Amino acid sequence: MSGGGSPRDAGTGGGAGTGTATPGRGPRTRGWQRSLKGYADEVRGRVRVGERGPILVVLGLIVIWLIFQSLDDNFLSPRNLSNLSVEIVGTGLVAVGIVFVLLIGEIDLSVGSVSGLSGAVFAVLNVNLGMPEWLAVIVGVASGMAVGAFQGAFFAWLGVPAFVVTLAGLLVWNGLTLYLLGASGTINIDEEGLVASLTSEYFGAMAVAYGLAAIGTAGYLLAALRHRNRNKAAGMPNRPLSEIWVRGGALAVLAFGTAHTLNRFQGLPLALLIFLVVLVVSDYVLRRTRYGRKVYALGGGVEAARRAGVGVERVRIAMFMVSGTLAAIGGLFVASGLTSASPTTARAAGSGMLLINAIAAAVIGGTSLFGGRGSPWSVLLGVLVIQSIASGMALLGVEDSVQFMITGGVLLAAVAADSLSRRAETPGGRPRAG
Amino acid sequence: MTFPPVLSLRGISKRFGGVQALLDVELQLRAGEVVALAGDNGAGKSTLIKVISGVGPADRGVIEWEGRLVHIKRPHDAHALGIATVYQDLAMCDNLDVVGNLFLGREIDRVGILDEVEMERRARELMRTLSIRIPDVRMPVAALSAGQRQAVAISRSLMGAPKVLLLDEPTAALGVEQTSHLLDLIEQVRDRGMAILLISHNMGDIKAVADRVAVLRLGRNNGLFDVSTASQEQIISSITGAADNAVAHRTAGTEEAWP
Ligand SMILES: Nc1ncnc2c1ncn2[C@@H]1O[C@H](COP(=O)(O)OP(=O)(O)O)[C@@H](O)[C@H]1O
Ligand SMILES: [Mg+2]
């Protein structure tokens, strides 16, 4: 983060690395043993508090990919994977919004309708009323934020359960969308415009995708080494250095592999870049800032948070605003993919498919429905699973009816896993808040 | 004993709908002294703690801090004065680790960015000075035992170097060994010159650490005893109400009625 400091930090990090490696075979073996034991302890600790590592989901994703690849050998083609990386973004952004609400232990059922609303608001203002595109985008996104503020206030101040407020919202905002589109029917948006480019723009130069992979890997390594050095300076125990390199190596393989695949098609999609930026920023805010700590605290114990001086109502409203805003932005990506806003897609948005996919994406990735656990990154993995299934079934020509049942089943399985891990978390009858 | 009390309450009253939870209650806390607050279930002990900690301010009454009149309307006010509280329910954020819970609401940060390293360092230091053994300060509190949670809750309350510590039934959920650890901790804190108000149902705990016992009954003061001179029977009968009409009700059976 601090431009001048990082290179020097990296230097000392390298030095420390050589230091641990020199003593020879014996200590190094011990180091590895310690690291293995540490890792085992960590996993055990996590299992005890009901956190699932990403390993299972990654394995699941690999299995899904292999199955679809064996059924249709176009599935893992650069073209299809590149398209997948664009298709995940609309649902993914909506799901990131849901994560914010899930973290405080609530739910927002209106996100599908809100995403439809913002697409319609944008299309009506820009195409029908001739408002400049950038302004129409802002108003579309702001409409989602306003909806979130409204629903959040109902919940936080009036004490109406969030699922009821947002269930009503699901119908109301969908009705409003149909009303807005009612006069004109389907509105085709400008295919050369800003919103259309969200899903059609690619950075064709190979350097862009590879550069991003390099920045991501280097950023991770620098941050991890810097943290390690600060820990060391404070005389506190550290994770073994080998762990940082293993994780960094895995990240590098993943990042450069993805970049390579994308470059074999049309390069880095703008949509994917935006999605990654949203993930990085929201993860940073949630896990590294004071404000984010309040959000997690609220999900872990409202009473404790209130006593610690957290403005519970304000944080609650803010989280619904974030979810409304991200739903609206996700809606623009959906409209961009279709280059239109139409009553048909609005009805589809209100039917709950997008909502279910978004919730499933968040929960599959490891965000808990019970609050306080998870992170925006969980969405990346979850939405890849969900969208891979959808895209694979579309490729194979599976009918909607079957797709619905499979998607519903996947959501149910993810939620069941979440509930089971939560049950495992409470070993004895520990006194709980309240 | 000639110092003015750190905290002095007079005429504290509070009502919940039809229930007069507190009526004209008085209480004084002095530095380096442990006062036990005893009373039957529903006597108003927790309510009194919430009055002092700002969670549930009184309807009427006067609070003096080091001899001067203060108003405690929010938890923040109590905090600012130097009053720390460990509530009966030990409300914590189960998903956050020990460090996160210790620093909740007063995180160390640089322009809003958490300084995890410094927080962890101070957390370890605090655990060391209080001789509290926790497997790992980076463990979510959900994975801790009842005694460990209690210890974390108390360390959390000691973070801001408070002058008054309020403990609401801290030993209720603990086993024998954990309880004796806790009583050691309380003595250690008292010896640093802190004033402690300890709500307890347990005569053994009271005898072990308290200097004085204040008894509440049906929301009113019902006696103040010096632990070294008062007999256990005296204290108990004042709690159960036998002392309301001492001559008629004082019987040998009172002690067995103790829960
Ligand atoms: N928030 C509340 N609302 C209504 N009544 C309450 C509330 N808190 C306490 N009371 C009542 O006030 C009385 C004193 O309660 P409390 O202070 O919890 O007693 P205890 O001495 O057991 O801690 C009880 O009759 C209780 O029912
Ligand atoms: Mg009580």
mmCIF file of N, CA and C in Angstrom, chain A residues 45 48-49 51 103 226-227 230-231 234-237 284 287-291 293-310 371-373 425 427 430-434, chain B residues 50 55 75 87-97 99-101 104-110 112-121 124 138-146 149 156 173:
data_model
loop_
_atom_site.group_PDB
_atom_site.id
_atom_site.type_symbol
_atom_site.label_atom_id
_atom_site.label_comp_id
_atom_site.label_asym_id
_atom_site.label_seq_id
_atom_site.Cartn_x
_atom_site.Cartn_y
_atom_site.Cartn_z
ATOM 1 N N GLY A 45 -9.496 -26.177 14.232
ATOM 2 C CA GLY A 45 -10.124 -25.013 14.851
ATOM 3 C C GLY A 45 -11.272 -24.500 14.000
ATOM 4 N N ARG A 48 -14.255 -26.649 14.091
ATOM 5 C CA ARG A 48 -14.979 -26.474 15.348
ATOM 6 C C ARG A 48 -15.881 -25.264 15.334
ATOM 7 N N VAL A 49 -15.487 -24.212 14.661
ATOM 8 C CA VAL A 49 -16.345 -23.036 14.644
ATOM 9 C C VAL A 49 -17.172 -22.987 13.363
ATOM 10 N N GLU A 51 -16.369 -23.266 10.061
ATOM 11 C CA GLU A 51 -15.938 -22.664 8.808
ATOM 12 C C GLU A 51 -15.478 -23.757 7.869
ATOM 13 N N LEU A 103 -23.773 -11.191 6.047
ATOM 14 C CA LEU A 103 -22.786 -11.060 7.118
ATOM 15 C C LEU A 103 -23.400 -10.493 8.390
ATOM 16 N N ARG A 226 5.106 -8.512 4.380
ATOM 17 C CA ARG A 226 5.135 -7.320 5.212
ATOM 18 C C ARG A 226 4.502 -7.623 6.570
ATOM 19 N N HIS A 227 3.357 -8.322 6.519
ATOM 20 C CA HIS A 227 2.680 -8.694 7.751
ATOM 21 C C HIS A 227 3.606 -9.568 8.599
ATOM 22 N N ARG A 230 6.338 -7.492 10.239
ATOM 23 C CA ARG A 230 5.830 -6.689 11.355
ATOM 24 C C ARG A 230 5.587 -7.581 12.571
ATOM 25 N N ASN A 231 5.041 -8.773 12.314
ATOM 26 C CA ASN A 231 4.834 -9.727 13.391
ATOM 27 C C ASN A 231 6.156 -10.053 14.068
ATOM 28 N N ALA A 234 7.505 -7.405 16.205
ATOM 29 C CA ALA A 234 6.791 -7.299 17.473
ATOM 30 C C ALA A 234 7.042 -8.522 18.348
ATOM 31 N N GLY A 235 7.905 -9.424 17.872
ATOM 32 C CA GLY A 235 8.253 -10.602 18.670
ATOM 33 C C GLY A 235 7.134 -11.611 18.780
ATOM 34 N N MET A 236 6.285 -11.683 17.760
ATOM 35 C CA MET A 236 5.163 -12.621 17.845
ATOM 36 C C MET A 236 5.380 -13.802 16.911
ATOM 37 N N PRO A 237 4.774 -14.933 17.262
ATOM 38 C CA PRO A 237 4.955 -16.115 16.418
ATOM 39 C C PRO A 237 4.388 -15.877 15.026
ATOM 40 N N TYR A 284 -11.411 -5.923 1.201
ATOM 41 C CA TYR A 284 -10.514 -5.090 2.010
ATOM 42 C C TYR A 284 -11.303 -4.294 3.053
ATOM 43 N N ARG A 287 -12.683 -6.757 5.806
ATOM 44 C CA ARG A 287 -11.780 -7.478 6.702
ATOM 45 C C ARG A 287 -10.651 -6.649 7.282
ATOM 46 N N ARG A 288 -10.386 -5.486 6.693
ATOM 47 C CA ARG A 288 -9.219 -4.739 7.155
ATOM 48 C C ARG A 288 -9.547 -3.381 7.774
ATOM 49 N N THR A 289 -10.797 -2.973 7.711
ATOM 50 C CA THR A 289 -11.093 -1.644 8.252
ATOM 51 C C THR A 289 -11.954 -1.742 9.503
ATOM 52 N N ARG A 290 -11.950 -0.642 10.248
ATOM 53 C CA ARG A 290 -12.802 -0.541 11.435
ATOM 54 C C ARG A 290 -14.254 -0.751 11.092
ATOM 55 N N TYR A 291 -14.638 -0.171 9.940
ATOM 56 C CA TYR A 291 -16.046 -0.262 9.568
ATOM 57 C C TYR A 291 -16.439 -1.719 9.311
ATOM 58 N N ARG A 293 -15.139 -4.295 10.527
ATOM 59 C CA ARG A 293 -15.174 -5.032 11.784
ATOM 60 C C ARG A 293 -16.547 -4.895 12.445
ATOM 61 N N LYS A 294 -17.140 -3.706 12.309
ATOM 62 C CA LYS A 294 -18.493 -3.518 12.860
ATOM 63 C C LYS A 294 -19.477 -4.457 12.186
ATOM 64 N N VAL A 295 -19.320 -4.616 10.870
ATOM 65 C CA VAL A 295 -20.246 -5.465 10.122
ATOM 66 C C VAL A 295 -20.151 -6.907 10.620
ATOM 67 N N TYR A 296 -18.929 -7.420 10.713
ATOM 68 C CA TYR A 296 -18.758 -8.786 11.217
ATOM 69 C C TYR A 296 -19.271 -8.900 12.653
ATOM 70 N N ALA A 297 -19.002 -7.878 13.467
ATOM 71 C CA ALA A 297 -19.426 -7.920 14.868
ATOM 72 C C ALA A 297 -20.945 -8.059 14.959
ATOM 73 N N LEU A 298 -21.632 -7.323 14.102
ATOM 74 C CA LEU A 298 -23.091 -7.358 14.115
ATOM 75 C C LEU A 298 -23.591 -8.768 13.806
ATOM 76 N N GLY A 299 -22.897 -9.445 12.897
ATOM 77 C CA GLY A 299 -23.301 -10.799 12.543
ATOM 78 C C GLY A 299 -22.954 -11.814 13.613
ATOM 79 N N GLY A 300 -21.968 -11.475 14.462
ATOM 80 C CA GLY A 300 -21.522 -12.434 15.468
ATOM 81 C C GLY A 300 -22.222 -12.278 16.793
ATOM 82 N N GLY A 301 -22.857 -11.131 17.019
ATOM 83 C CA GLY A 301 -23.554 -10.898 18.276
ATOM 84 C C GLY A 301 -24.030 -9.456 18.350
ATOM 85 N N VAL A 302 -25.320 -9.258 18.111
ATOM 86 C CA VAL A 302 -25.864 -7.898 18.067
ATOM 87 C C VAL A 302 -25.659 -7.188 19.399
ATOM 88 N N GLU A 303 -25.915 -7.932 20.494
ATOM 89 C CA GLU A 303 -25.863 -7.300 21.806
ATOM 90 C C GLU A 303 -24.436 -6.854 22.124
ATOM 91 N N ALA A 304 -23.481 -7.730 21.849
ATOM 92 C CA ALA A 304 -22.080 -7.383 22.095
ATOM 93 C C ALA A 304 -21.691 -6.175 21.254
ATOM 94 N N ALA A 305 -22.138 -6.163 20.017
ATOM 95 C CA ALA A 305 -21.802 -5.052 19.128
ATOM 96 C C ALA A 305 -22.401 -3.749 19.667
ATOM 97 N N ARG A 306 -23.656 -3.830 20.089
ATOM 98 C CA ARG A 306 -24.310 -2.621 20.600
ATOM 99 C C ARG A 306 -23.575 -2.087 21.822
ATOM 100 N N ARG A 307 -23.203 -2.993 22.724
ATOM 101 C CA ARG A 307 -22.498 -2.568 23.938
ATOM 102 C C ARG A 307 -21.129 -1.998 23.620
ATOM 103 N N ALA A 308 -20.541 -2.466 22.511
ATOM 104 C CA ALA A 308 -19.226 -1.954 22.147
ATOM 105 C C ALA A 308 -19.350 -0.623 21.411
ATOM 106 N N GLY A 309 -20.577 -0.132 21.284
ATOM 107 C CA GLY A 309 -20.753 1.184 20.696
ATOM 108 C C GLY A 309 -20.990 1.188 19.197
ATOM 109 N N VAL A 310 -21.280 0.020 18.620
ATOM 110 C CA VAL A 310 -21.586 -0.020 17.192
ATOM 111 C C VAL A 310 -22.987 0.564 16.978
ATOM 112 N N GLY A 371 -25.066 -15.426 9.507
ATOM 113 C CA GLY A 371 -24.393 -14.192 9.874
ATOM 114 C C GLY A 371 -22.982 -14.362 10.385
ATOM 115 N N GLY A 372 -22.162 -13.346 10.113
ATOM 116 C CA GLY A 372 -20.844 -13.268 10.727
ATOM 117 C C GLY A 372 -19.736 -14.067 10.076
ATOM 118 N N ARG A 373 -20.085 -14.925 9.122
ATOM 119 C CA ARG A 373 -19.039 -15.744 8.506
ATOM 120 C C ARG A 373 -19.108 -15.679 7.002
ATOM 121 N N GLU A 425 -20.731 -26.383 15.260
ATOM 122 C CA GLU A 425 -19.973 -25.320 15.919
ATOM 123 C C GLU A 425 -20.220 -25.249 17.412
ATOM 124 N N PRO A 427 -20.426 -27.027 20.566
ATOM 125 C CA PRO A 427 -20.169 -28.334 21.149
ATOM 126 C C PRO A 427 -21.021 -28.622 22.373
ATOM 127 N N ARG A 430 -23.370 -23.981 25.580
ATOM 128 C CA ARG A 430 -22.708 -22.763 26.023
ATOM 129 C C ARG A 430 -23.744 -21.641 26.174
ATOM 130 N N PRO A 431 -23.623 -20.827 27.220
ATOM 131 C CA PRO A 431 -24.568 -19.729 27.344
ATOM 132 C C PRO A 431 -24.420 -18.767 26.184
ATOM 133 N N ARG A 432 -25.498 -18.396 25.598
ATOM 134 C CA ARG A 432 -25.453 -17.474 24.463
ATOM 135 C C ARG A 432 -26.055 -16.130 24.833
ATOM 136 N N ALA A 433 -25.717 -15.142 24.024
ATOM 137 C CA ALA A 433 -26.224 -13.798 24.275
ATOM 138 C C ALA A 433 -27.744 -13.792 24.212
ATOM 139 N N GLY A 434 -28.381 -12.950 25.050
ATOM 140 C CA GLY A 434 -29.806 -12.733 24.895
ATOM 141 C C GLY A 434 -30.661 -13.441 25.886
ATOM 142 N N LYS B 50 -26.785 -2.089 35.182
ATOM 143 C CA LYS B 50 -27.068 -1.429 33.907
ATOM 144 C C LYS B 50 -27.245 0.072 34.084
ATOM 145 N N VAL B 55 -26.211 1.324 30.245
ATOM 146 C CA VAL B 55 -27.033 0.543 29.319
ATOM 147 C C VAL B 55 -28.521 0.802 29.571
ATOM 148 N N PRO B 75 -23.661 3.926 27.380
ATOM 149 C CA PRO B 75 -22.471 3.150 27.749
ATOM 150 C C PRO B 75 -21.196 3.973 27.572
ATOM 151 N N TYR B 87 -20.989 -8.253 31.671
ATOM 152 C CA TYR B 87 -22.400 -8.580 31.859
ATOM 153 C C TYR B 87 -22.598 -10.059 32.119
ATOM 154 N N GLN B 88 -23.753 -10.333 32.703
ATOM 155 C CA GLN B 88 -24.094 -11.699 33.058
ATOM 156 C C GLN B 88 -24.096 -12.626 31.848
ATOM 157 N N ASP B 89 -24.582 -12.116 30.698
ATOM 158 C CA ASP B 89 -24.713 -13.003 29.539
ATOM 159 C C ASP B 89 -23.415 -13.134 28.748
ATOM 160 N N LEU B 90 -22.353 -12.415 29.175
ATOM 161 C CA LEU B 90 -21.066 -12.507 28.489
ATOM 162 C C LEU B 90 -21.196 -12.306 26.987
ATOM 163 N N ALA B 91 -22.068 -11.395 26.580
ATOM 164 C CA ALA B 91 -22.286 -11.210 25.145
ATOM 165 C C ALA B 91 -20.958 -10.934 24.438
ATOM 166 N N MET B 92 -20.631 -11.787 23.494
ATOM 167 C CA MET B 92 -19.432 -11.590 22.688
ATOM 168 C C MET B 92 -19.766 -11.903 21.244
ATOM 169 N N CYS B 93 -18.873 -11.531 20.367
ATOM 170 C CA CYS B 93 -19.073 -11.865 18.965
ATOM 171 C C CYS B 93 -18.382 -13.192 18.698
ATOM 172 N N ASP B 94 -19.185 -14.258 18.623
ATOM 173 C CA ASP B 94 -18.646 -15.607 18.509
ATOM 174 C C ASP B 94 -17.760 -15.809 17.291
ATOM 175 N N ASN B 95 -18.051 -15.041 16.236
ATOM 176 C CA ASN B 95 -17.303 -15.254 14.998
ATOM 177 C C ASN B 95 -15.941 -14.571 15.018
ATOM 178 N N LEU B 96 -15.781 -13.574 15.892
ATOM 179 C CA LEU B 96 -14.502 -12.857 15.929
ATOM 180 C C LEU B 96 -13.528 -13.598 16.837
ATOM 181 N N ASP B 97 -12.236 -13.408 16.573
ATOM 182 C CA ASP B 97 -11.251 -14.071 17.422
ATOM 183 C C ASP B 97 -11.086 -13.288 18.732
ATOM 184 N N VAL B 99 -8.643 -11.519 19.891
ATOM 185 C CA VAL B 99 -8.157 -10.152 19.675
ATOM 186 C C VAL B 99 -9.307 -9.244 19.234
ATOM 187 N N GLY B 100 -10.092 -9.728 18.280
ATOM 188 C CA GLY B 100 -11.201 -8.938 17.763
ATOM 189 C C GLY B 100 -12.194 -8.572 18.854
ATOM 190 N N ASN B 101 -12.483 -9.513 19.737
ATOM 191 C CA ASN B 101 -13.416 -9.236 20.824
ATOM 192 C C ASN B 101 -12.822 -8.299 21.862
ATOM 193 N N LEU B 104 -13.026 -4.843 20.359
ATOM 194 C CA LEU B 104 -14.253 -4.438 19.681
ATOM 195 C C LEU B 104 -14.697 -3.041 20.134
ATOM 196 N N GLY B 105 -14.892 -2.161 19.172
ATOM 197 C CA GLY B 105 -15.338 -0.811 19.492
ATOM 198 C C GLY B 105 -14.211 0.144 19.826
ATOM 199 N N ARG B 106 -12.994 -0.354 20.030
ATOM 200 C CA ARG B 106 -11.857 0.539 20.260
ATOM 201 C C ARG B 106 -10.629 -0.043 19.567
ATOM 202 N N GLU B 107 -10.835 -0.427 18.329
ATOM 203 C CA GLU B 107 -9.768 -1.001 17.527
ATOM 204 C C GLU B 107 -8.632 0.005 17.368
ATOM 205 N N ILE B 108 -7.434 -0.535 17.247
ATOM 206 C CA ILE B 108 -6.293 0.319 16.940
ATOM 207 C C ILE B 108 -6.219 0.411 15.424
ATOM 208 N N ASP B 109 -6.191 1.618 14.918
ATOM 209 C CA ASP B 109 -6.203 1.749 13.469
ATOM 210 C C ASP B 109 -5.353 2.921 13.012
ATOM 211 N N ARG B 110 -5.055 2.887 11.726
ATOM 212 C CA ARG B 110 -4.448 4.044 11.083
ATOM 213 C C ARG B 110 -5.381 4.434 9.964
ATOM 214 N N GLY B 112 -8.493 4.400 9.774
ATOM 215 C CA GLY B 112 -9.580 3.441 9.563
ATOM 216 C C GLY B 112 -9.120 2.044 9.204
ATOM 217 N N ILE B 113 -7.822 1.876 8.913
ATOM 218 C CA ILE B 113 -7.298 0.545 8.586
ATOM 219 C C ILE B 113 -6.815 -0.114 9.870
ATOM 220 N N LEU B 114 -7.319 -1.320 10.141
ATOM 221 C CA LEU B 114 -6.985 -2.003 11.388
ATOM 222 C C LEU B 114 -5.492 -2.318 11.468
ATOM 223 N N ASP B 115 -4.931 -2.117 12.648
ATOM 224 C CA ASP B 115 -3.551 -2.517 12.880
ATOM 225 C C ASP B 115 -3.569 -3.832 13.655
ATOM 226 N N GLU B 116 -3.707 -4.933 12.924
ATOM 227 C CA GLU B 116 -3.878 -6.237 13.562
ATOM 228 C C GLU B 116 -2.653 -6.641 14.376
ATOM 229 N N VAL B 117 -1.476 -6.302 13.863
ATOM 230 C CA VAL B 117 -0.255 -6.724 14.545
ATOM 231 C C VAL B 117 -0.174 -6.092 15.935
ATOM 232 N N GLU B 118 -0.417 -4.793 15.989
ATOM 233 C CA GLU B 118 -0.339 -4.101 17.272
ATOM 234 C C GLU B 118 -1.424 -4.591 18.231
ATOM 235 N N MET B 119 -2.622 -4.835 17.697
ATOM 236 C CA MET B 119 -3.706 -5.319 18.566
ATOM 237 C C MET B 119 -3.354 -6.691 19.130
ATOM 238 N N GLU B 120 -2.792 -7.540 18.268
ATOM 239 C CA GLU B 120 -2.430 -8.874 18.744
ATOM 240 C C GLU B 120 -1.327 -8.783 19.799
ATOM 241 N N ARG B 121 -0.376 -7.887 19.560
ATOM 242 C CA ARG B 121 0.724 -7.752 20.511
ATOM 243 C C ARG B 121 0.194 -7.342 21.884
ATOM 244 N N ARG B 124 -1.745 -10.175 23.609
ATOM 245 C CA ARG B 124 -0.857 -11.168 24.233
ATOM 246 C C ARG B 124 -0.287 -10.638 25.538
ATOM 247 N N ARG B 138 -5.760 -15.894 18.400
ATOM 248 C CA ARG B 138 -6.390 -15.781 17.085
ATOM 249 C C ARG B 138 -7.506 -16.799 16.906
ATOM 250 N N MET B 139 -7.926 -17.400 18.004
ATOM 251 C CA MET B 139 -8.998 -18.387 17.959
ATOM 252 C C MET B 139 -10.344 -17.663 18.087
ATOM 253 N N PRO B 140 -11.344 -18.055 17.289
ATOM 254 C CA PRO B 140 -12.669 -17.457 17.479
ATOM 255 C C PRO B 140 -13.181 -17.789 18.881
ATOM 256 N N VAL B 141 -13.849 -16.848 19.535
ATOM 257 C CA VAL B 141 -14.276 -17.126 20.905
ATOM 258 C C VAL B 141 -15.312 -18.245 20.966
ATOM 259 N N ALA B 142 -15.950 -18.546 19.830
ATOM 260 C CA ALA B 142 -16.907 -19.656 19.810
ATOM 261 C C ALA B 142 -16.235 -20.956 20.235
ATOM 262 N N ALA B 143 -14.920 -21.056 20.023
ATOM 263 C CA ALA B 143 -14.221 -22.302 20.324
ATOM 264 C C ALA B 143 -13.693 -22.349 21.757
ATOM 265 N N LEU B 144 -13.965 -21.306 22.551
ATOM 266 C CA LEU B 144 -13.434 -21.275 23.918
ATOM 267 C C LEU B 144 -14.391 -21.917 24.919
ATOM 268 N N SER B 145 -13.836 -22.347 26.065
ATOM 269 C CA SER B 145 -14.674 -22.879 27.138
ATOM 270 C C SER B 145 -15.309 -21.727 27.910
ATOM 271 N N ALA B 146 -16.268 -22.055 28.775
ATOM 272 C CA ALA B 146 -16.959 -21.014 29.537
ATOM 273 C C ALA B 146 -15.974 -20.193 30.362
ATOM 274 N N ARG B 149 -13.980 -17.916 28.123
ATOM 275 C CA ARG B 149 -14.802 -16.778 27.678
ATOM 276 C C ARG B 149 -14.891 -15.730 28.782
ATOM 277 N N ARG B 156 -11.211 -7.955 28.493
ATOM 278 C CA ARG B 156 -11.742 -6.904 27.632
ATOM 279 C C ARG B 156 -12.134 -5.680 28.461
ATOM 280 N N ALA B 173 -21.360 -19.585 35.697
ATOM 281 C CA ALA B 173 -21.227 -20.670 34.711
ATOM 282 C C ALA B 173 -19.922 -21.442 34.865
#
